[in-house]
Amino acid sequence: MEKHQTPPSILPLPLEELVPLLQAWLQARLPEGERKPGRPRTFSDLSLFLFHLVRALLGFSSERMRRELARNPRLRKRLGLERVPSSATLSER
């Protein structure tokens, strides 16, 4: 079985070390969103923020990042995503 790896980048640390640090930092600073009526959100604000932050650090477009998450379940898990967010979800939130 082929091991999935993120392409080399300018990140100061490997994603395996960087993401937990970012999660801890963000959880301390992101307020919990208000509960609104309707269907509960599938993706947390933190997970989507990490998606966009890591995407920007890697220099990926949203679609390229979505493809990377689809083929790399380890990265998806590190970002706190059970599945790959749709393009609509990413643009709405």
mmCIF file with all atom_site columns, C-alpha atoms in Angstrom:
data_model
loop_
_atom_site.group_PDB
_atom_site.id
_atom_site.type_symbol
_atom_site.label_atom_id
_atom_site.label_alt_id
_atom_site.label_comp_id
_atom_site.label_asym_id
_atom_site.label_entity_id
_atom_site.label_seq_id
_atom_site.pdbx_PDB_ins_code
_atom_site.Cartn_x
_atom_site.Cartn_y
_atom_site.Cartn_z
_atom_site.occupancy
_atom_site.B_iso_or_equiv
_atom_site.pdbx_formal_charge
_atom_site.auth_seq_id
_atom_site.auth_comp_id
_atom_site.auth_asym_id
_atom_site.auth_atom_id
_atom_site.pdbx_PDB_model_num
ATOM 1  C CA . MET A 1 1  ? 0.000   0.000  0.000  1.00 0.00 ? 1  MET A CA 1
ATOM 2  C CA . GLU A 1 2  ? 1.356   3.409  -0.975 1.00 0.00 ? 2  GLU A CA 1
ATOM 3  C CA . LYS A 1 3  ? 2.074   5.811  1.879  1.00 0.00 ? 3  LYS A CA 1
ATOM 4  C CA . HIS A 1 4  ? 0.388   9.195  1.452  1.00 0.00 ? 4  HIS A CA 1
ATOM 5  C CA . GLN A 1 5  ? 2.619   12.170 2.029  1.00 0.00 ? 5  GLN A CA 1
ATOM 6  C CA . THR A 1 6  ? 2.075   15.882 1.723  1.00 0.00 ? 6  THR A CA 1
ATOM 7  C CA . PRO A 1 7  ? 4.347   17.489 -0.867 1.00 0.00 ? 7  PRO A CA 1
ATOM 8  C CA . PRO A 1 8  ? 7.374   19.380 0.451  1.00 0.00 ? 8  PRO A CA 1
ATOM 9  C CA . SER A 1 9  ? 6.616   22.936 1.486  1.00 0.00 ? 9  SER A CA 1
ATOM 10 C CA . ILE A 1 10 ? 7.925   25.968 3.306  1.00 0.00 ? 10 ILE A CA 1
ATOM 11 C CA . LEU A 1 11 ? 6.238   24.952 6.559  1.00 0.00 ? 11 LEU A CA 1
ATOM 12 C CA . PRO A 1 12 ? 8.383   25.491 9.658  1.00 0.00 ? 12 PRO A CA 1
ATOM 13 C CA . LEU A 1 13 ? 7.422   22.046 11.019 1.00 0.00 ? 13 LEU A CA 1
ATOM 14 C CA . PRO A 1 14 ? 5.963   18.872 9.528  1.00 0.00 ? 14 PRO A CA 1
ATOM 15 C CA . LEU A 1 15 ? 2.143   18.976 9.419  1.00 0.00 ? 15 LEU A CA 1
ATOM 16 C CA . GLU A 1 16 ? 2.019   16.171 11.997 1.00 0.00 ? 16 GLU A CA 1
ATOM 17 C CA . GLU A 1 17 ? 3.659   18.542 14.489 1.00 0.00 ? 17 GLU A CA 1
ATOM 18 C CA . LEU A 1 18 ? 2.222   21.851 13.274 1.00 0.00 ? 18 LEU A CA 1
ATOM 19 C CA . VAL A 1 19 ? -1.498  20.982 13.251 1.00 0.00 ? 19 VAL A CA 1
ATOM 20 C CA . PRO A 1 20 ? -1.778  20.018 16.964 1.00 0.00 ? 20 PRO A CA 1
ATOM 21 C CA . LEU A 1 21 ? -0.007  23.242 17.916 1.00 0.00 ? 21 LEU A CA 1
ATOM 22 C CA . LEU A 1 22 ? -2.382  25.267 15.741 1.00 0.00 ? 22 LEU A CA 1
ATOM 23 C CA . GLN A 1 23 ? -5.407  23.417 17.130 1.00 0.00 ? 23 GLN A CA 1
ATOM 24 C CA . ALA A 1 24 ? -4.422  24.167 20.719 1.00 0.00 ? 24 ALA A CA 1
ATOM 25 C CA . TRP A 1 25 ? -3.722  27.819 19.907 1.00 0.00 ? 25 TRP A CA 1
ATOM 26 C CA . LEU A 1 26 ? -6.973  28.268 17.980 1.00 0.00 ? 26 LEU A CA 1
ATOM 27 C CA . GLN A 1 27 ? -9.195  26.481 20.494 1.00 0.00 ? 27 GLN A CA 1
ATOM 28 C CA . ALA A 1 28 ? -8.022  28.962 23.111 1.00 0.00 ? 28 ALA A CA 1
ATOM 29 C CA . ARG A 1 29 ? -8.902  31.897 20.840 1.00 0.00 ? 29 ARG A CA 1
ATOM 30 C CA . LEU A 1 30 ? -11.906 30.915 18.723 1.00 0.00 ? 30 LEU A CA 1
ATOM 31 C CA . PRO A 1 31 ? -15.167 31.535 20.562 1.00 0.00 ? 31 PRO A CA 1
ATOM 32 C CA . GLU A 1 32 ? -17.802 28.863 20.405 1.00 0.00 ? 32 GLU A CA 1
ATOM 33 C CA . GLY A 1 33 ? -20.369 29.785 17.772 1.00 0.00 ? 33 GLY A CA 1
ATOM 34 C CA . GLU A 1 34 ? -23.946 30.472 18.723 1.00 0.00 ? 34 GLU A CA 1
ATOM 35 C CA . ARG A 1 35 ? -26.318 27.591 18.279 1.00 0.00 ? 35 ARG A CA 1
ATOM 36 C CA . LYS A 1 36 ? -28.760 28.384 15.536 1.00 0.00 ? 36 LYS A CA 1
ATOM 37 C CA . PRO A 1 37 ? -31.950 26.569 14.621 1.00 0.00 ? 37 PRO A CA 1
ATOM 38 C CA . GLY A 1 38 ? -31.717 24.079 11.799 1.00 0.00 ? 38 GLY A CA 1
ATOM 39 C CA . ARG A 1 39 ? -29.402 21.277 10.900 1.00 0.00 ? 39 ARG A CA 1
ATOM 40 C CA . PRO A 1 40 ? -26.228 21.071 13.004 1.00 0.00 ? 40 PRO A CA 1
ATOM 41 C CA . ARG A 1 41 ? -22.994 21.896 11.237 1.00 0.00 ? 41 ARG A CA 1
ATOM 42 C CA . THR A 1 42 ? -21.050 18.937 9.928  1.00 0.00 ? 42 THR A CA 1
ATOM 43 C CA . PHE A 1 43 ? -17.662 20.662 10.140 1.00 0.00 ? 43 PHE A CA 1
ATOM 44 C CA . SER A 1 44 ? -16.401 22.677 13.075 1.00 0.00 ? 44 SER A CA 1
ATOM 45 C CA . ASP A 1 45 ? -15.179 26.230 12.610 1.00 0.00 ? 45 ASP A CA 1
ATOM 46 C CA . LEU A 1 46 ? -11.788 25.052 13.852 1.00 0.00 ? 46 LEU A CA 1
ATOM 47 C CA . SER A 1 47 ? -11.518 22.287 11.229 1.00 0.00 ? 47 SER A CA 1
ATOM 48 C CA . LEU A 1 48 ? -12.428 24.631 8.391  1.00 0.00 ? 48 LEU A CA 1
ATOM 49 C CA . PHE A 1 49 ? -10.046 27.284 9.664  1.00 0.00 ? 49 PHE A CA 1
ATOM 50 C CA . LEU A 1 50 ? -7.248  24.691 9.777  1.00 0.00 ? 50 LEU A CA 1
ATOM 51 C CA . PHE A 1 51 ? -8.202  23.555 6.259  1.00 0.00 ? 51 PHE A CA 1
ATOM 52 C CA . HIS A 1 52 ? -7.750  27.073 4.899  1.00 0.00 ? 52 HIS A CA 1
ATOM 53 C CA . LEU A 1 53 ? -4.652  27.827 6.955  1.00 0.00 ? 53 LEU A CA 1
ATOM 54 C CA . VAL A 1 54 ? -2.838  24.659 5.879  1.00 0.00 ? 54 VAL A CA 1
ATOM 55 C CA . ARG A 1 55 ? -4.069  25.168 2.300  1.00 0.00 ? 55 ARG A CA 1
ATOM 56 C CA . ALA A 1 56 ? -2.576  28.660 2.255  1.00 0.00 ? 56 ALA A CA 1
ATOM 57 C CA . LEU A 1 57 ? 0.696   27.529 3.849  1.00 0.00 ? 57 LEU A CA 1
ATOM 58 C CA . LEU A 1 58 ? 1.060   24.805 1.217  1.00 0.00 ? 58 LEU A CA 1
ATOM 59 C CA . GLY A 1 59 ? 0.125   27.200 -1.579 1.00 0.00 ? 59 GLY A CA 1
ATOM 60 C CA . PHE A 1 60 ? -2.769  24.985 -2.706 1.00 0.00 ? 60 PHE A CA 1
ATOM 61 C CA . SER A 1 61 ? -6.060  26.082 -4.229 1.00 0.00 ? 61 SER A CA 1
ATOM 62 C CA . SER A 1 62 ? -9.178  24.903 -2.388 1.00 0.00 ? 62 SER A CA 1
ATOM 63 C CA . GLU A 1 63 ? -9.765  22.245 -5.038 1.00 0.00 ? 63 GLU A CA 1
ATOM 64 C CA . ARG A 1 64 ? -6.199  20.966 -4.853 1.00 0.00 ? 64 ARG A CA 1
ATOM 65 C CA . MET A 1 65 ? -6.466  20.809 -1.062 1.00 0.00 ? 65 MET A CA 1
ATOM 66 C CA . ARG A 1 66 ? -9.754  18.900 -1.388 1.00 0.00 ? 66 ARG A CA 1
ATOM 67 C CA . ARG A 1 67 ? -8.034  16.384 -3.722 1.00 0.00 ? 67 ARG A CA 1
ATOM 68 C CA . GLU A 1 68 ? -5.159  16.026 -1.257 1.00 0.00 ? 68 GLU A CA 1
ATOM 69 C CA . LEU A 1 69 ? -7.615  15.331 1.574  1.00 0.00 ? 69 LEU A CA 1
ATOM 70 C CA . ALA A 1 70 ? -9.481  12.795 -0.556 1.00 0.00 ? 70 ALA A CA 1
ATOM 71 C CA . ARG A 1 71 ? -6.318  10.775 -1.132 1.00 0.00 ? 71 ARG A CA 1
ATOM 72 C CA . ASN A 1 72 ? -4.721  11.373 2.277  1.00 0.00 ? 72 ASN A CA 1
ATOM 73 C CA . PRO A 1 73 ? -6.932  10.214 5.162  1.00 0.00 ? 73 PRO A CA 1
ATOM 74 C CA . ARG A 1 74 ? -4.148  10.881 7.668  1.00 0.00 ? 74 ARG A CA 1
ATOM 75 C CA . LEU A 1 75 ? -4.089  14.589 6.806  1.00 0.00 ? 75 LEU A CA 1
ATOM 76 C CA . ARG A 1 76 ? -7.886  14.670 6.904  1.00 0.00 ? 76 ARG A CA 1
ATOM 77 C CA . LYS A 1 77 ? -7.856  13.199 10.388 1.00 0.00 ? 77 LYS A CA 1
ATOM 78 C CA . ARG A 1 78 ? -5.158  15.639 11.555 1.00 0.00 ? 78 ARG A CA 1
ATOM 79 C CA . LEU A 1 79 ? -7.380  18.540 10.480 1.00 0.00 ? 79 LEU A CA 1
ATOM 80 C CA . GLY A 1 80 ? -10.346 17.051 12.355 1.00 0.00 ? 80 GLY A CA 1
ATOM 81 C CA . LEU A 1 81 ? -12.334 16.244 9.221  1.00 0.00 ? 81 LEU A CA 1
ATOM 82 C CA . GLU A 1 82 ? -14.269 12.997 8.954  1.00 0.00 ? 82 GLU A CA 1
ATOM 83 C CA . ARG A 1 83 ? -14.750 13.561 5.242  1.00 0.00 ? 83 ARG A CA 1
ATOM 84 C CA . VAL A 1 84 ? -13.743 16.078 2.601  1.00 0.00 ? 84 VAL A CA 1
ATOM 85 C CA . PRO A 1 85 ? -15.837 19.272 2.748  1.00 0.00 ? 85 PRO A CA 1
ATOM 86 C CA . SER A 1 86 ? -17.709 20.175 -0.413 1.00 0.00 ? 86 SER A CA 1
ATOM 87 C CA . SER A 1 87 ? -16.788 23.231 -2.448 1.00 0.00 ? 87 SER A CA 1
ATOM 88 C CA . ALA A 1 88 ? -20.084 24.789 -1.383 1.00 0.00 ? 88 ALA A CA 1
ATOM 89 C CA . THR A 1 89 ? -19.297 24.311 2.306  1.00 0.00 ? 89 THR A CA 1
ATOM 90 C CA . LEU A 1 90 ? -15.892 25.879 1.877  1.00 0.00 ? 90 LEU A CA 1
ATOM 91 C CA . SER A 1 91 ? -17.244 28.898 0.043  1.00 0.00 ? 91 SER A CA 1
ATOM 92 C CA . GLU A 1 92 ? -20.169 29.415 2.462  1.00 0.00 ? 92 GLU A CA 1
ATOM 93 C CA . ARG A 1 93 ? -18.114 29.172 5.626  1.00 0.00 ? 93 ARG A CA 1
#
